[in-house]
């Protein structure tokens, strides 16, 4: 079995412009096993899916210990690089972020995703710098993926959106980020502009309303992830079945499960 250091170096090397690492985000051991069986080279968690699965809202409602408890069995169940979405870092201060990163490194993760929620840039730089220092102290070249939430500003691709996205990306690069995740349904032109202007690997989203993975790759993305979209779809199926069973007007189950009892038992092994 590879070491933590080897897995982390391997994960970093997967970030190639035009040939991105593809990460269908998971939230428990079952979803991780399913994604692995589909051919994943690495596993990424979704903070939303993790929070929902434990009875919490997404958005810093789950505690650090709760997140660790959720990710620990996933880390034990996979032998490929694992990157964990740690929301805003589960704490108010850069020191809190460092403590969070240290704790997740203890699980053997090769990467973390930290969102900025449009926090003042200087404050987010300090948080990313703290994450990098914690990884350096542990001797692991952790892939720190800095999520930029400029989707909250309006339509991706506008002048204001682009200026703010680039400003944040370059600041986070200086603070020690390994890559940046610009959230939103981005056009090929917007991705190409970002790739040309940012010195770090670019992570983009795949899901309803986005380009295909192939088109995202051709635009220059180094990483493509699904975020909460797969968890949303899974819980939507549960809601659709329940609504149909209770006779809710208009409720429809679109198709039978593609993974039945035997198939799931084959994937979920000891």
XYZ file of C-alpha atoms in Angstrom:
270
model
C 0.000 0.000 0.000
C 1.269 3.481 -0.840
C 2.234 5.920 1.888
C 0.439 9.133 2.741
C 3.234 11.119 1.133
C 3.144 9.025 -2.050
C -0.634 9.335 -2.371
C -0.417 13.097 -1.920
C 2.254 13.491 -4.564
C 0.233 11.287 -6.901
C -2.879 13.381 -6.299
C -1.071 16.626 -7.062
C 0.299 15.148 -10.286
C -3.249 14.306 -11.421
C -4.017 18.008 -11.911
C -3.195 18.424 -15.587
C -4.696 21.181 -17.772
C -6.760 19.550 -20.489
C -6.611 16.111 -18.833
C -8.281 16.846 -15.488
C -8.719 14.639 -12.478
C -12.450 13.869 -12.328
C -14.024 13.811 -8.864
C -17.671 12.728 -8.438
C -17.983 13.860 -4.815
C -19.042 11.360 -2.134
C -20.430 11.585 1.386
C -20.187 8.101 2.894
C -18.482 4.746 2.382
C -21.198 3.435 0.048
C -21.000 6.409 -2.306
C -17.192 6.231 -2.220
C -17.244 2.533 -3.122
C -19.662 3.200 -5.988
C -17.505 6.007 -7.385
C -14.393 3.836 -7.098
C -16.110 1.007 -8.943
C -16.888 3.449 -11.773
C -13.158 4.075 -12.255
C -12.187 6.964 -9.983
C -8.468 7.574 -9.503
C -9.114 9.694 -6.395
C -12.005 10.365 -4.038
C -13.373 13.739 -2.928
C -15.993 14.412 -0.288
C -18.779 16.957 -0.527
C -19.258 18.995 2.636
C -22.957 19.403 1.850
C -23.517 15.680 1.427
C -21.523 14.916 4.565
C -23.493 17.473 6.585
C -26.883 16.296 5.284
C -26.050 12.655 5.962
C -25.410 13.562 9.589
C -28.542 15.658 10.059
C -26.975 19.102 9.633
C -27.394 21.911 7.148
C -24.536 22.737 4.829
C -22.701 25.948 5.640
C -20.643 25.496 8.812
C -23.471 23.897 10.805
C -21.526 20.651 11.159
C -18.680 20.738 13.671
C -15.093 19.796 12.983
C -15.491 16.619 15.051
C -18.662 15.739 13.181
C -16.892 16.151 9.842
C -13.943 14.078 11.015
C -16.276 11.320 12.209
C -17.921 11.273 8.775
C -14.717 11.271 6.736
C -12.792 8.788 8.906
C -14.586 5.644 7.641
C -14.276 6.860 4.048
C -10.529 7.289 4.500
C -10.303 3.779 5.935
C -12.309 2.299 3.054
C -10.342 3.640 0.082
C -6.748 3.133 -1.027
C -6.576 6.010 -3.507
C -5.896 9.664 -2.708
C -8.677 11.318 -0.731
C -9.427 15.039 -0.631
C -11.834 16.401 1.973
C -14.098 19.415 1.707
C -13.643 21.229 5.017
C -16.071 24.087 4.298
C -14.577 27.310 5.708
C -12.128 25.412 7.906
C -14.460 24.700 10.865
C -13.362 27.664 12.926
C -13.228 31.433 13.052
C -9.478 32.010 13.166
C -6.504 30.948 11.033
C -5.376 28.910 14.021
C -8.668 27.037 13.919
C -8.104 26.294 10.223
C -4.626 24.981 11.001
C -6.043 22.705 13.698
C -8.665 21.418 11.267
C -6.083 20.704 8.593
C -3.849 18.908 11.094
C -6.755 16.748 12.210
C -7.688 15.800 8.642
C -4.064 15.068 7.827
C -4.256 12.574 10.667
C -6.860 10.696 8.620
C -4.442 10.479 5.698
C -6.063 12.979 3.331
C -4.082 14.242 0.350
C -6.076 17.408 -0.149
C -8.558 19.801 1.385
C -11.069 22.186 -0.147
C -11.499 25.525 1.658
C -14.224 27.972 0.581
C -13.925 31.724 0.907
C -17.646 32.683 1.050
C -16.421 36.057 -0.278
C -14.605 36.705 2.995
C -12.252 39.722 2.763
C -9.285 38.611 0.697
C -6.651 39.388 3.328
C -8.513 37.284 5.905
C -8.794 34.351 3.507
C -5.115 34.624 2.645
C -4.307 34.220 6.346
C -6.509 31.124 6.530
C -4.908 29.534 3.493
C -1.462 30.404 4.799
C -2.350 28.671 8.084
C -3.522 25.576 6.218
C -0.284 25.440 4.251
C 1.813 25.841 7.377
C -0.033 23.011 9.123
C 0.665 20.745 6.154
C 4.308 21.803 6.014
C 4.656 21.086 9.720
C 3.321 17.579 9.070
C 5.714 17.044 6.178
C 2.882 16.456 3.683
C 2.592 18.583 0.486
C -1.173 18.784 0.926
C -3.174 19.942 -2.092
C -4.944 23.014 -0.737
C -7.802 23.802 -3.103
C -9.044 27.366 -2.571
C -12.709 27.730 -3.528
C -13.699 31.142 -4.841
C -17.373 31.961 -4.377
C -17.740 34.716 -6.956
C -20.826 32.910 -8.283
C -22.554 34.902 -5.539
C -21.793 38.123 -7.431
C -23.902 37.325 -10.472
C -23.491 35.751 -13.885
C -20.083 34.065 -14.331
C -18.095 35.698 -17.101
C -19.061 39.308 -16.412
C -16.294 41.882 -16.028
C -16.916 42.267 -12.280
C -16.996 38.508 -11.808
C -13.779 37.960 -13.749
C -11.893 40.767 -12.032
C -12.841 39.535 -8.568
C -12.175 35.880 -9.423
C -8.696 36.642 -10.740
C -7.866 38.948 -7.839
C -8.783 36.271 -5.325
C -7.105 33.457 -7.245
C -3.785 35.248 -7.439
C -3.948 36.291 -3.770
C -4.608 32.708 -2.714
C -1.736 31.501 -4.866
C 0.591 33.857 -3.009
C -0.746 32.522 0.300
C 0.167 28.929 -0.572
C -2.868 27.425 -2.281
C -2.168 24.515 -4.619
C -5.172 25.119 -6.862
C -8.293 27.247 -7.140
C -11.911 26.217 -7.560
C -14.038 28.848 -9.284
C -17.619 27.804 -8.625
C -20.444 28.186 -11.124
C -21.564 27.014 -14.556
C -18.673 28.455 -16.546
C -18.404 28.939 -20.295
C -15.436 27.597 -22.225
C -14.304 31.173 -22.838
C -14.401 32.035 -19.132
C -12.450 28.892 -18.251
C -9.816 29.620 -20.882
C -9.401 33.181 -19.606
C -9.008 31.960 -16.034
C -6.520 29.264 -17.027
C -4.378 31.774 -18.928
C -4.370 34.290 -16.068
C -3.965 32.017 -13.019
C -0.719 30.254 -12.215
C -2.433 27.396 -10.365
C -4.482 24.403 -11.582
C -8.132 25.343 -12.108
C -10.979 23.277 -10.618
C -14.409 23.725 -12.217
C -17.832 22.254 -11.506
C -19.760 19.600 -13.400
C -23.499 19.184 -13.003
C -26.844 20.431 -14.291
C -26.293 23.439 -16.544
C -22.541 23.014 -17.002
C -20.503 21.979 -19.998
C -19.675 18.294 -20.417
C -16.543 16.939 -18.755
C -14.946 16.702 -22.193
C -15.686 20.333 -22.989
C -14.442 21.444 -19.560
C -11.225 19.559 -20.211
C -10.800 21.078 -23.667
C -11.203 24.538 -22.139
C -8.175 23.819 -19.925
C -9.551 22.653 -16.576
C -7.197 20.617 -14.394
C -9.887 19.284 -12.077
C -13.606 18.655 -12.462
C -15.813 17.963 -9.456
C -19.538 17.545 -8.871
C -19.837 19.257 -5.497
C -23.193 18.527 -3.886
C -24.948 17.614 -7.161
C -24.733 13.823 -6.778
C -25.930 13.899 -3.167
C -28.775 16.182 -4.233
C -29.733 13.680 -6.936
C -29.610 10.736 -4.549
C -31.805 12.419 -1.961
C -34.130 13.589 -4.730
C -34.708 9.963 -5.721
C -35.663 9.168 -2.124
C -38.087 12.092 -2.142
C -39.575 11.090 -5.491
C -40.203 7.509 -4.371
C -41.741 8.663 -1.095
C -43.978 11.173 -2.840
C -45.206 8.559 -5.320
C -45.862 6.016 -2.573
C -47.910 8.581 -0.621
C -49.866 9.528 -3.718
C -48.614 13.068 -4.101
C -50.193 14.507 -7.255
C -47.719 14.623 -10.113
C -45.056 12.599 -8.305
C -43.110 10.400 -10.722
C -40.283 7.917 -10.295
C -38.520 8.326 -13.601
C -36.722 4.982 -13.777
C -35.960 1.883 -11.740
C -32.641 1.852 -9.856
C -29.640 1.051 -12.009
C -27.878 -0.449 -8.989
C -29.968 -3.164 -7.407
C -29.518 -5.170 -4.222
C -26.999 -7.632 -5.672
C -24.949 -4.948 -7.418
C -24.742 -2.828 -4.281
C -23.787 -5.817 -2.187
C -21.029 -6.506 -4.676
C -19.640 -2.982 -4.362
C -20.040 -2.605 -0.582
C -17.586 -5.182 0.591
C -15.826 -5.703 3.909
